[in-house]
Coordinates of C-alpha atoms in Angstrom, one line a residue:
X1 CA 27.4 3.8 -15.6
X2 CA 26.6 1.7 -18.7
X3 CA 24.2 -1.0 -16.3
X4 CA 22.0 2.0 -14.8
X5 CA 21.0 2.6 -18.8
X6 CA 21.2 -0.9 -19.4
X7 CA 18.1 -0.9 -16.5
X8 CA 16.3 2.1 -18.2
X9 CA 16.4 0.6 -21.6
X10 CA 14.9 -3.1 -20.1
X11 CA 12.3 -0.7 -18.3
X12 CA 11.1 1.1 -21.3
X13 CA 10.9 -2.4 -23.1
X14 CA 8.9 -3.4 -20.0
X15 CA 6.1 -0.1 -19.7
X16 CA 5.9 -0.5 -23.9
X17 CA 5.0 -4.5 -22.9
X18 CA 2.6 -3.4 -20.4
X19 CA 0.8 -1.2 -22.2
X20 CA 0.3 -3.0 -25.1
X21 CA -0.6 -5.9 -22.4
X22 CA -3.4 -3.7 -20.4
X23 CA -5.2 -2.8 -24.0
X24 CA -5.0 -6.8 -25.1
X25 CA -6.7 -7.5 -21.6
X26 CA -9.0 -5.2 -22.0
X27 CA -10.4 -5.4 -25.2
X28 CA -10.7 -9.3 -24.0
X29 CA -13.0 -8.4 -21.7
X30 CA -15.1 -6.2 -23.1
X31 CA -15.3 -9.3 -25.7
X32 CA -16.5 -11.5 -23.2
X33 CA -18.8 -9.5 -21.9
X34 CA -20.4 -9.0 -25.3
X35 CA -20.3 -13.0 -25.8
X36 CA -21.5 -14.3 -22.8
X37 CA -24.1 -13.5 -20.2
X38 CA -23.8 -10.8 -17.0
X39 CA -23.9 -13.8 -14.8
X40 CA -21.9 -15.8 -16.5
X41 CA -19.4 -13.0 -17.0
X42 CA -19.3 -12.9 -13.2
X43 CA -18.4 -16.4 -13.1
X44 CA -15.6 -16.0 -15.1
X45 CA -14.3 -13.2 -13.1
X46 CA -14.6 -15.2 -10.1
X47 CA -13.3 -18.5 -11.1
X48 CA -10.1 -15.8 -12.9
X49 CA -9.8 -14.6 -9.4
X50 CA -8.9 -17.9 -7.6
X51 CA -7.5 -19.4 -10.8
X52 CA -4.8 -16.1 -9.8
X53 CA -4.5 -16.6 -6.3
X54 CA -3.3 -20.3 -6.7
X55 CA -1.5 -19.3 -9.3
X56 CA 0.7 -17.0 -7.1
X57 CA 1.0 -19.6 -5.0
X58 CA 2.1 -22.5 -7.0
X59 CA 4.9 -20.4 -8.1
X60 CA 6.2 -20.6 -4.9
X61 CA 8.2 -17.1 -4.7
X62 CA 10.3 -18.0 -8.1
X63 CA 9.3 -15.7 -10.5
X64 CA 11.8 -13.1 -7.9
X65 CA 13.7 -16.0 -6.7
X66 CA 14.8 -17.7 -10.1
X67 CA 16.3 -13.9 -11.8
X68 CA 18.3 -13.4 -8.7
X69 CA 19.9 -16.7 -8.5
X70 CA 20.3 -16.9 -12.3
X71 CA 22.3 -13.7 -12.7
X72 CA 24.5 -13.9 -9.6
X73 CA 25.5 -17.2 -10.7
X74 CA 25.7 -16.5 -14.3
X75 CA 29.8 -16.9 -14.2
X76 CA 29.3 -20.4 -13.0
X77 CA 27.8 -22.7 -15.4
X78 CA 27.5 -25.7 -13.6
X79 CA 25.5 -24.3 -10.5
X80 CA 24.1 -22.0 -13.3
X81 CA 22.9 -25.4 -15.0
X82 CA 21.1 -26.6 -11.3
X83 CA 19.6 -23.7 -10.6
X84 CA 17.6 -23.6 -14.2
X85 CA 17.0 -27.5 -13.6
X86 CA 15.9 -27.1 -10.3
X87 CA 13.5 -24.1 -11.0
X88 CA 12.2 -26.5 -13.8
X89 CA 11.9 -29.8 -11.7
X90 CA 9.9 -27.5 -8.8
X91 CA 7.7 -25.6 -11.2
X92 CA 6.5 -29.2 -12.7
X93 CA 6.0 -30.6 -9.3
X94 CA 4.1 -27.4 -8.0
X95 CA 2.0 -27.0 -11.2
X96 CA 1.0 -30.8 -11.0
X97 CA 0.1 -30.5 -7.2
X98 CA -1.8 -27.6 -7.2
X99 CA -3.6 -28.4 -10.5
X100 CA -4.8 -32.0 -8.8
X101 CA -6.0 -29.9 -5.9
X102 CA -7.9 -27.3 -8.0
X103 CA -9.4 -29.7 -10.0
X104 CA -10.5 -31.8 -7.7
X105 CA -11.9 -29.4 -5.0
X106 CA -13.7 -27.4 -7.9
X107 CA -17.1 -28.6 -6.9
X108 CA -16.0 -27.3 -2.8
X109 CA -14.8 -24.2 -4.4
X110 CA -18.1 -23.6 -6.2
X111 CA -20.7 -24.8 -3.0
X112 CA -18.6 -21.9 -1.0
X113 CA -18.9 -19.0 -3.6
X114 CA -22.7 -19.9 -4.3
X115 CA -22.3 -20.0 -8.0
X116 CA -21.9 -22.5 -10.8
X117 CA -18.2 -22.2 -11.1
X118 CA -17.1 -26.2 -11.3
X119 CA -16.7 -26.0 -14.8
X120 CA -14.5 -23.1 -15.2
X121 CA -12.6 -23.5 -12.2
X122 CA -11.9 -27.1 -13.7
X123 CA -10.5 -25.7 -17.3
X124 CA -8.5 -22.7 -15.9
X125 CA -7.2 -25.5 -13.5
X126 CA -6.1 -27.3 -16.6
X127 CA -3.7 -23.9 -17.7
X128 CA -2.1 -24.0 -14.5
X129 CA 0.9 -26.2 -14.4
X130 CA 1.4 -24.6 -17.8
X131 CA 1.1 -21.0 -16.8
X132 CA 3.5 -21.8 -13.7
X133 CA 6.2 -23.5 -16.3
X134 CA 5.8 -20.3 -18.3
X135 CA 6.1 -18.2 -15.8
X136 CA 9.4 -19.7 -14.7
X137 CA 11.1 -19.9 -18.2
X138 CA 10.0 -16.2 -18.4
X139 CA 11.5 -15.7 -15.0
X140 CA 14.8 -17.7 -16.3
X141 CA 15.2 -15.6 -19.4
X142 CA 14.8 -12.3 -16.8
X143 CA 18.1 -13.4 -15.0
X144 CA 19.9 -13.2 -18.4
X145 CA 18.7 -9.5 -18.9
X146 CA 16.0 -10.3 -21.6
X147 CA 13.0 -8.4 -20.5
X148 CA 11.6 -8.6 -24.9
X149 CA 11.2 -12.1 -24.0
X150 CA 8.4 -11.4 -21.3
X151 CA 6.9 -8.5 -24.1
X152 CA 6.9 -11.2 -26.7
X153 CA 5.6 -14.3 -25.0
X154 CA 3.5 -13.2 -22.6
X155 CA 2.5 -9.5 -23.1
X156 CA 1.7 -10.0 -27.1
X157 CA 1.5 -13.6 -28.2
X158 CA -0.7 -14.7 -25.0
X159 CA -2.8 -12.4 -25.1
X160 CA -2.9 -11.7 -29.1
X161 CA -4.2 -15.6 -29.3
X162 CA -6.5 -14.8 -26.5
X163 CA -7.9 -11.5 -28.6
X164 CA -8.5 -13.6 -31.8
X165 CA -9.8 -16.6 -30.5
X166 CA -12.4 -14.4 -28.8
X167 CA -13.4 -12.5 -31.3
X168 CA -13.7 -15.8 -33.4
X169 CA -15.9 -16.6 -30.1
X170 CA -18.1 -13.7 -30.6
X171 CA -18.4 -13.8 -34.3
X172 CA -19.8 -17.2 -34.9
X173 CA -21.8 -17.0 -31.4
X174 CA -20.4 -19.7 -29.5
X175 CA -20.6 -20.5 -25.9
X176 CA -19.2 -19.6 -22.8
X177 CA -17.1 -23.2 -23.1
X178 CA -15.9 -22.1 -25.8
X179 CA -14.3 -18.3 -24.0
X180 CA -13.0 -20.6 -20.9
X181 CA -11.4 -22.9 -23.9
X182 CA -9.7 -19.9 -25.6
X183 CA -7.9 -18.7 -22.6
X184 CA -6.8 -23.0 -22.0
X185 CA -5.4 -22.7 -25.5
X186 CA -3.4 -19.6 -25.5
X187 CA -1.8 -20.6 -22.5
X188 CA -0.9 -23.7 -24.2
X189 CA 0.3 -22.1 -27.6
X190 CA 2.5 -19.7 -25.4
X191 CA 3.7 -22.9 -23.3
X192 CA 5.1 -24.7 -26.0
X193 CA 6.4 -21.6 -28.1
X194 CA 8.8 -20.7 -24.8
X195 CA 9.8 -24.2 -24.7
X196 CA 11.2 -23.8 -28.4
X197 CA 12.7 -20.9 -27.5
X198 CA 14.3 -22.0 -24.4
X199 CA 15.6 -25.1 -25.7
X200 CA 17.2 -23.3 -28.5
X201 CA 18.9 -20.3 -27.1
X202 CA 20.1 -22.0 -23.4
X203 CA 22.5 -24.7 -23.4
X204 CA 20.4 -26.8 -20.7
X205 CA 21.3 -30.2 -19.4
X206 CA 18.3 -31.2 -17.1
X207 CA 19.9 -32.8 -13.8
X208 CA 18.2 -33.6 -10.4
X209 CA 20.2 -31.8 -7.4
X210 CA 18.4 -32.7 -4.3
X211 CA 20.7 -30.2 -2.4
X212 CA 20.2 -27.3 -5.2
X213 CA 16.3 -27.8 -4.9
X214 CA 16.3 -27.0 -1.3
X215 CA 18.6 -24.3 -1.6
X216 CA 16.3 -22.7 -4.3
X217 CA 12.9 -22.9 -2.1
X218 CA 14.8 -22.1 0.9
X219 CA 15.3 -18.3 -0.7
X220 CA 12.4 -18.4 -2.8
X221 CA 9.7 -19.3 -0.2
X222 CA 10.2 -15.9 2.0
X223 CA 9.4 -14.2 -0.9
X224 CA 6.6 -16.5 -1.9
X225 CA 4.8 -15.2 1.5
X226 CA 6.2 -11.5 0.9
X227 CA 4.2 -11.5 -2.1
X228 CA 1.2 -13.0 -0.1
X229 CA 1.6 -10.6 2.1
X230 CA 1.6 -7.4 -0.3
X231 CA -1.4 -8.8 -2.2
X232 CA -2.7 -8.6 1.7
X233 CA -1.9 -5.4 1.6
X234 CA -3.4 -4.6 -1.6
X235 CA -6.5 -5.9 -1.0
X236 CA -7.4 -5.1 3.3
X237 CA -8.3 -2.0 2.6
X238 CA -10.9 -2.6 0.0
X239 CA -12.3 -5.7 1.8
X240 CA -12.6 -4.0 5.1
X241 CA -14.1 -0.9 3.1
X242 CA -16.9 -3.3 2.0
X243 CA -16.7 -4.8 5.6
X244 CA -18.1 -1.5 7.6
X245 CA -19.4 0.4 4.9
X246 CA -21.5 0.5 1.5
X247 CA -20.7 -0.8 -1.5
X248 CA -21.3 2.9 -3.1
X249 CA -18.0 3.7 -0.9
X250 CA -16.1 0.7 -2.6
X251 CA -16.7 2.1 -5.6
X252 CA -15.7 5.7 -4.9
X253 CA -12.4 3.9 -3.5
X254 CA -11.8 1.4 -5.9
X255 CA -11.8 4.3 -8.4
X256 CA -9.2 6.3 -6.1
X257 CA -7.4 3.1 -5.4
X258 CA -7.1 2.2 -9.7
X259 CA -5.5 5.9 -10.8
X260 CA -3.3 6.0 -7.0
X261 CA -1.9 2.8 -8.3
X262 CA -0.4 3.9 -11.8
X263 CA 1.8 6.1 -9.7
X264 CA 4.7 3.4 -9.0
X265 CA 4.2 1.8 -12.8
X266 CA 7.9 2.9 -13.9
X267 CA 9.0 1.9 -10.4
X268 CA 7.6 -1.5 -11.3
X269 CA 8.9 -1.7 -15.1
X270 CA 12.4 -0.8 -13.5
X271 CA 12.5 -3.3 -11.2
X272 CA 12.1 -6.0 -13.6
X273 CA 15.8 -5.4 -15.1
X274 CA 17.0 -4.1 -11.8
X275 CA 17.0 -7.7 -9.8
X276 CA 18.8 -9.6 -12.5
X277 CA 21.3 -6.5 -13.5
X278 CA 21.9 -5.0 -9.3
X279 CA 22.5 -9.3 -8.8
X280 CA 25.2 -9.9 -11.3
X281 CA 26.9 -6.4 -10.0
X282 CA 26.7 -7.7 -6.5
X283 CA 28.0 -11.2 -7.5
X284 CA 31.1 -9.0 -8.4
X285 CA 31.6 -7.5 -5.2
X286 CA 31.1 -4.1 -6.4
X287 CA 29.3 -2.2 -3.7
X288 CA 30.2 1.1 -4.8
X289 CA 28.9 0.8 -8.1
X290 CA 25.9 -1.6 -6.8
X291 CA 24.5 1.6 -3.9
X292 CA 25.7 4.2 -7.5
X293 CA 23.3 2.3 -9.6
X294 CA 20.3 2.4 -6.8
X295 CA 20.5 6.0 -6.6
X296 CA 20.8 6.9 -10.4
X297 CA 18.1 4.6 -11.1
X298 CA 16.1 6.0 -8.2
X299 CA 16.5 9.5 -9.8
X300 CA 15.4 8.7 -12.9
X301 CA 12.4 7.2 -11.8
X302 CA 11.3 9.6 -9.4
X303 CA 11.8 12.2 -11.9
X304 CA 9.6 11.1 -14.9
X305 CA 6.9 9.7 -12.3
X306 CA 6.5 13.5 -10.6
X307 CA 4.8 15.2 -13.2
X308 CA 2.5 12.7 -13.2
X309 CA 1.7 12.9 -9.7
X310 CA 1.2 16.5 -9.3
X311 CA -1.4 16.0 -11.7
X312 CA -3.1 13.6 -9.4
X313 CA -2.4 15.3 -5.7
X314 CA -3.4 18.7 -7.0
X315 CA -6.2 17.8 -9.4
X316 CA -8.1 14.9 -8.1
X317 CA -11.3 15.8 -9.0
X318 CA -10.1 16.2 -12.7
X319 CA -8.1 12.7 -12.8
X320 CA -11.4 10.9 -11.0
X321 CA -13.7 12.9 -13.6
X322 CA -12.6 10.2 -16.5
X323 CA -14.7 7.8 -13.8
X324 CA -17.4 10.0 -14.1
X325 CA -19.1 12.8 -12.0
X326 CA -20.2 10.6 -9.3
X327 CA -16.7 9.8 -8.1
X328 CA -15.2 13.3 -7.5
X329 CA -16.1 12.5 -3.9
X330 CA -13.0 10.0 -3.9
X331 CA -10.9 13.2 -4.0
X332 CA -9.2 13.6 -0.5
X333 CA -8.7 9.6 -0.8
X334 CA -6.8 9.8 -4.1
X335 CA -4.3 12.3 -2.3
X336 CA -3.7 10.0 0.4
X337 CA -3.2 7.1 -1.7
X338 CA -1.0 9.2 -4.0
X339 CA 1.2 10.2 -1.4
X340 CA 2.1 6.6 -0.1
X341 CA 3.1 5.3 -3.5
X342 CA 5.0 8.6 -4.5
X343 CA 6.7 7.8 -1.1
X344 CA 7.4 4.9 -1.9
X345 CA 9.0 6.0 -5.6
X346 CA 10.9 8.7 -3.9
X347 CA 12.5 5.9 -1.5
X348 CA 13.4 3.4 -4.5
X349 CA 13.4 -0.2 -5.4
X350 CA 14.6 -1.1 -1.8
X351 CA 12.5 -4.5 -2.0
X352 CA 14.3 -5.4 -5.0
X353 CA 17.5 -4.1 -3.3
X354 CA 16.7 -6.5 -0.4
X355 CA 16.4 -9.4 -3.0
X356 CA 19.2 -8.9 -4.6
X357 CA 22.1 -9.1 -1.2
X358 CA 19.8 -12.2 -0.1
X359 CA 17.9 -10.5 2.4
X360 CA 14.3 -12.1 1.3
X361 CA 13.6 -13.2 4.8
X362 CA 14.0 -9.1 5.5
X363 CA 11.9 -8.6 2.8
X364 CA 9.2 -10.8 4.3
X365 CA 9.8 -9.0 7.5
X366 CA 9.5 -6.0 6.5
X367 CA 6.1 -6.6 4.4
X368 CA 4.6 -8.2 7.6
X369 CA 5.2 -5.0 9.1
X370 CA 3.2 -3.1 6.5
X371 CA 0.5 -6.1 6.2
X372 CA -0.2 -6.0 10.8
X373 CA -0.2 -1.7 10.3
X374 CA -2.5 -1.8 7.6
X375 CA -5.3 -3.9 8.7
X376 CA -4.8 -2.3 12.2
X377 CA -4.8 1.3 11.0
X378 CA -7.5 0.0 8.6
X379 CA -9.9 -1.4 11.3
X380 CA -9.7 1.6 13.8
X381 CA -9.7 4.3 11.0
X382 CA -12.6 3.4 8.5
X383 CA -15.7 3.3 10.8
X384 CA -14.4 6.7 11.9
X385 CA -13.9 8.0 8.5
X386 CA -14.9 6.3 5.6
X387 CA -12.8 5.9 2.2
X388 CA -10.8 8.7 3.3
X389 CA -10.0 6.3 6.4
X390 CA -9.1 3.5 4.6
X391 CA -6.5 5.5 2.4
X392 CA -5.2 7.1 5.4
X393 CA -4.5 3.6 6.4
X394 CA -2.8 2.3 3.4
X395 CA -0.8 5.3 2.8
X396 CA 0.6 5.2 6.7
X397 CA 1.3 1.4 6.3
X398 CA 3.0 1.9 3.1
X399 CA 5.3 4.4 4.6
X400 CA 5.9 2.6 7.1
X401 CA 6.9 -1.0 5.3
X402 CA 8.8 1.2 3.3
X403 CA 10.7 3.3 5.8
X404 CA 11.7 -0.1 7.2
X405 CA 12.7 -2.0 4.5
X406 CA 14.8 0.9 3.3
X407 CA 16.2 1.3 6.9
X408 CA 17.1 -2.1 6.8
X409 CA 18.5 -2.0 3.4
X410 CA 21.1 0.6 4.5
X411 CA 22.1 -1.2 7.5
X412 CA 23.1 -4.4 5.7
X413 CA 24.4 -3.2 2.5
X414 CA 24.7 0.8 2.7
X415 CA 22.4 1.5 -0.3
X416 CA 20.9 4.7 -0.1
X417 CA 18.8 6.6 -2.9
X418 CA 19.9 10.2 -1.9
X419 CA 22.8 11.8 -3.6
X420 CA 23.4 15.8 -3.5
X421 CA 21.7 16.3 -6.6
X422 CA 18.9 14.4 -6.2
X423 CA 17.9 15.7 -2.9
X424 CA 18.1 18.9 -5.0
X425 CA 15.4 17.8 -7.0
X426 CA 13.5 16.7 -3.7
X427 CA 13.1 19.8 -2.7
X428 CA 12.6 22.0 -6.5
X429 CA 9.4 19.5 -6.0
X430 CA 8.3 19.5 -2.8
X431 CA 8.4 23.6 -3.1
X432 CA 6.5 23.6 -6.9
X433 CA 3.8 21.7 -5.0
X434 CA 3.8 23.6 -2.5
X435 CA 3.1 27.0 -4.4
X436 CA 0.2 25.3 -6.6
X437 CA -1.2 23.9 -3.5
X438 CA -1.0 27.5 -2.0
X439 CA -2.1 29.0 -5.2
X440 CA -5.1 26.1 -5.5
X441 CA -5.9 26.7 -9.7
X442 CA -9.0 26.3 -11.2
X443 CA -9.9 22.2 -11.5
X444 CA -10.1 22.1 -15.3
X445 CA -8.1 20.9 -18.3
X446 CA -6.4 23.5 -19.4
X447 CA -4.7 24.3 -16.4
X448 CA -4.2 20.8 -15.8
X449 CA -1.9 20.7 -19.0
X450 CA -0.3 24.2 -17.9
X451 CA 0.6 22.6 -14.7
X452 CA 2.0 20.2 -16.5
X453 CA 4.4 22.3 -18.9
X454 CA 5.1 24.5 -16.2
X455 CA 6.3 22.0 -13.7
X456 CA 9.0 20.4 -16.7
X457 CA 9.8 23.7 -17.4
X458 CA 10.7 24.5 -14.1
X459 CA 12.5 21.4 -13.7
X460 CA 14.5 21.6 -16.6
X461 CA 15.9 25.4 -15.6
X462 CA 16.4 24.3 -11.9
X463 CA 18.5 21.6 -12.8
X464 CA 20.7 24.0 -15.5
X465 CA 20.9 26.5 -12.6
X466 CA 21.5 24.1 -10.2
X467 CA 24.1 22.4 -11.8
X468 CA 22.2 18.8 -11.3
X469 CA 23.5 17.0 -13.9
X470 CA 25.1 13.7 -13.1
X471 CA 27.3 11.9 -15.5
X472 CA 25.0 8.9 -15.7
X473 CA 22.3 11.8 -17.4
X474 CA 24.7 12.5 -20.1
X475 CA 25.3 9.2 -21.1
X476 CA 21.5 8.1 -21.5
X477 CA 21.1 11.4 -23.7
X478 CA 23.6 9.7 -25.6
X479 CA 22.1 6.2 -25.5
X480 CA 18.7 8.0 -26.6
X481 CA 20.6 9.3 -29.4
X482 CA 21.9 6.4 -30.6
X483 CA 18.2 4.5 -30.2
X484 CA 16.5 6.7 -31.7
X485 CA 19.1 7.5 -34.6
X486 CA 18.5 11.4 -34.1
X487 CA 20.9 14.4 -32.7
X488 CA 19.3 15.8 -29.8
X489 CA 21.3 18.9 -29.9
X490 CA 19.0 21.4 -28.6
X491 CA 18.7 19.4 -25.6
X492 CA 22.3 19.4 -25.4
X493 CA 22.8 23.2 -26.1
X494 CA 19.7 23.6 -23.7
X495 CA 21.6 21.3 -20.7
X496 CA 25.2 22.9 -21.8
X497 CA 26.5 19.8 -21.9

């Protein structure tokens, strides 16, 4: 199963990416914050925020759409050629629109927030149609199974220019123009660098397709408002939190809410190579090897994300303590949140999976589902209860968008993430948590990092014992091998294999 390694290799390229992505961004705030004032550092988070939202928007569902279409169509150049022209000619259109409208309805945007933000609404209104053209060359260059191009462009030279032209910012004590400039001209250094690169490694002959531009928003645009939708999700429960109770509960949840949400990060890193990979297999025909590659790659992920979730579900207060003593209380809410995106792990990339056999409208379905649960379970559960209410809520509607769209994926298309020997590893976890829970250790480091050991430990014997070893397993041992240049042979005498 030389694709299902293909998929972990993009998604370690991917996590390595957004790593070194999460410390650019934040060592570019904590420069800001040192540059310019508290208030005016709120600006710029405020005018970021809706610079974000429109953002999303204006791409109009093709940063899913454009992968899936690129890689199922790979084989034929010609439609090949309209698709990448058409992505193009609707990314320049979008960008142009919704950069008039930003621009021009700054001074609106700023009377309804209360604050001065006219002027940095205006220059991050300026990066737009640039970020969206970005943003769909990226998206192009992910449907030929190039996920070091997002790492590159976006991940390190973006946000490398951002870094250094901040901490020129800050060193020579300029002002906060200047910081709203620096994030205007990274965007545009990235822009033009992806154009070089585009117009140098894909043979592009830019044609207008009326026909191929409709056909490209009519899939793309369900996804557009499934993504609306999730960020719906993503947000309800904090906004509603703030709604009917105090901030000081935001806080304790938002805490919960930021360690809950690392849970699904390798789910996410996977998907990235899965769309474009799962499409080109589907564009084939081959089912069998299509629902194979969903439940290896389900394994896999599900595996190297449950050690890291024990360590949240049974020590909360320990995981929340790196917030500081105050949040412990957030506890009982970081278990319920845990458990709706572990869910959600253990149940695979079925969203993706829905994407990929062109069932977006599903996928938008089935997210609706999830976005009506959770600000219903939302409203009736946090007066009653509080943060642990609200993530009671977003678990349950998780689950439940989930259990749909995976329920719906198996209708239309068969795919399924449980094989013998991974149902085998359901249960060798749902029983080690089971016994810790029962045996409820002392909250502290040390037997946080036995728990830890212990749990691979076990894992590793059960699976020898068990006789859970699946072909696909072998040949990534190998593929590690040969990436790392280094004989894992203990591992193999360990795994008999």
């Amino acid at each position: 199963m030389v694709r299902a390694i293909h998929i972990a290799k993009g998604a370690g390229i991917i996590f390595i990416g957004s790593a070194l992505g999460v410390c650019f961004r934040l060592v570019s705030k904590i420069l800001i914050a040192r540059t310019v004032s508290l208030s005016e550092f709120g600006i710029y988070s405020l005018a970021s925020t809706i610079f974000s939202v429109i953002f999303v928007i204006s791409l109009l569902g093709l940063e899913e759409g454009v992968p899936r279409q690129v890689a199922y169509f790979r084989k034929a150049k010609e439609k090949l050629n309209k698709i990448i022209s058409s992505s193009i000619i609707i990314s320049i259109l979008s960008g142009s629109l919704f950069f008039s409208l930003l621009f021009l309805f700054s001074r609106q945007l700023s009377l309804i927030f209360g604050e001065d933000l006219e002027m940095a609404i205006r220059i991050f209104s300026l990066a737009l149609p640039f970020s969206v053209l970005s943003s769909v060359f990226l998206a192009i260059c992910r449907g030929f199974e190039k996920p070091e191009i997002k790492v590159y462009f976006s991940d390190i030279l973006k946000n490398s220019i951002f870094v250094f032209l901040l901490l020129l910012v800050f060193l020579f004590r300029l002002s906060f123009f200047e910081v709203l400039l620096s994030y205007l001209i990274s965007t545009l250094v990235t822009f033009l660098a992806l154009i070089l690169y585009i117009r140098k490694s894909i043979d592009l002959r830019l044609q207008v397709d009326l026909g191929e531009i409709l056909s490209l928003l009519s899939f793309s645009l369900p996804l557009l408002i499934a993504i609306i939708l999730g960020m719906v999700m993503a947000w309800t429960d904090t906004l509603m939190l703030g709604y009917f109770r105090e901030a000081k509960e935001v806080g304790l949840y938002s805490a919960a809410h930021s360690l809950a949400g690392l849970i699904p990060i390798f789910l996410s890193c996977a998907g990235y190579m899965y769309v474009p990979v799962a499409s080109q297999i589907y564009s084939e025909g081959s089912m069998k090897e299509l629902r194979r590659t969903y439940q290896i790659i389900t394994k896999w992920i599900f595996s190297v994300t449950a050690p890291f979730f024990l360590i949240v579900f049974l020590f909360p207060e320990v995981a929340l303590y790196v917030f500081g003593a105050n949040y412990v209380g957030a506890s009982n809410a970081l278990r319920l949140l845990a458990l709706g995106y572990m869910f959600h792990v253990a149940m695979g990339l079925n969203g993706a999976s829905l994407i990929v056999v062109g069932g977006g409208k599903l996928l938008m379905y089935m997210t609706l589902i999830g976005a009506l649960s959770n600000v219903a379970l939302n409203t009736i559960l946090i007066p009653m209860y509080g943060i642990t209410g609200a993530a009671l809520a977003t678990s349950s509607s998780y689950i439940l968008a989930n259990l749909s769209a995976s329920l719906k994926l198996f209708k239309i298309s068969g795919i399924q993430p449980f094989t013998k020997n991974y149902l085998k590893s359901l249960l060798m976890f749902i029983a080690f948590l089971a016994l810790m829970s029962l045996i409820n250790p002392n909250k502290n480091l040390i037997v946080v990092g036995l728990t830890f050991i212990a749990y691979n430990l076990a894992y590793l014997v059960f699976i020898i014992l068990s006789k859970s070893i699946d072909f696909e397993d072998v040949e990534l041992l190998q593929a590690l091998e040969k990436r790392l240049g280094i004989n894992l042979w203990i591992i193999r005498k360990i795994l008999r294999i």
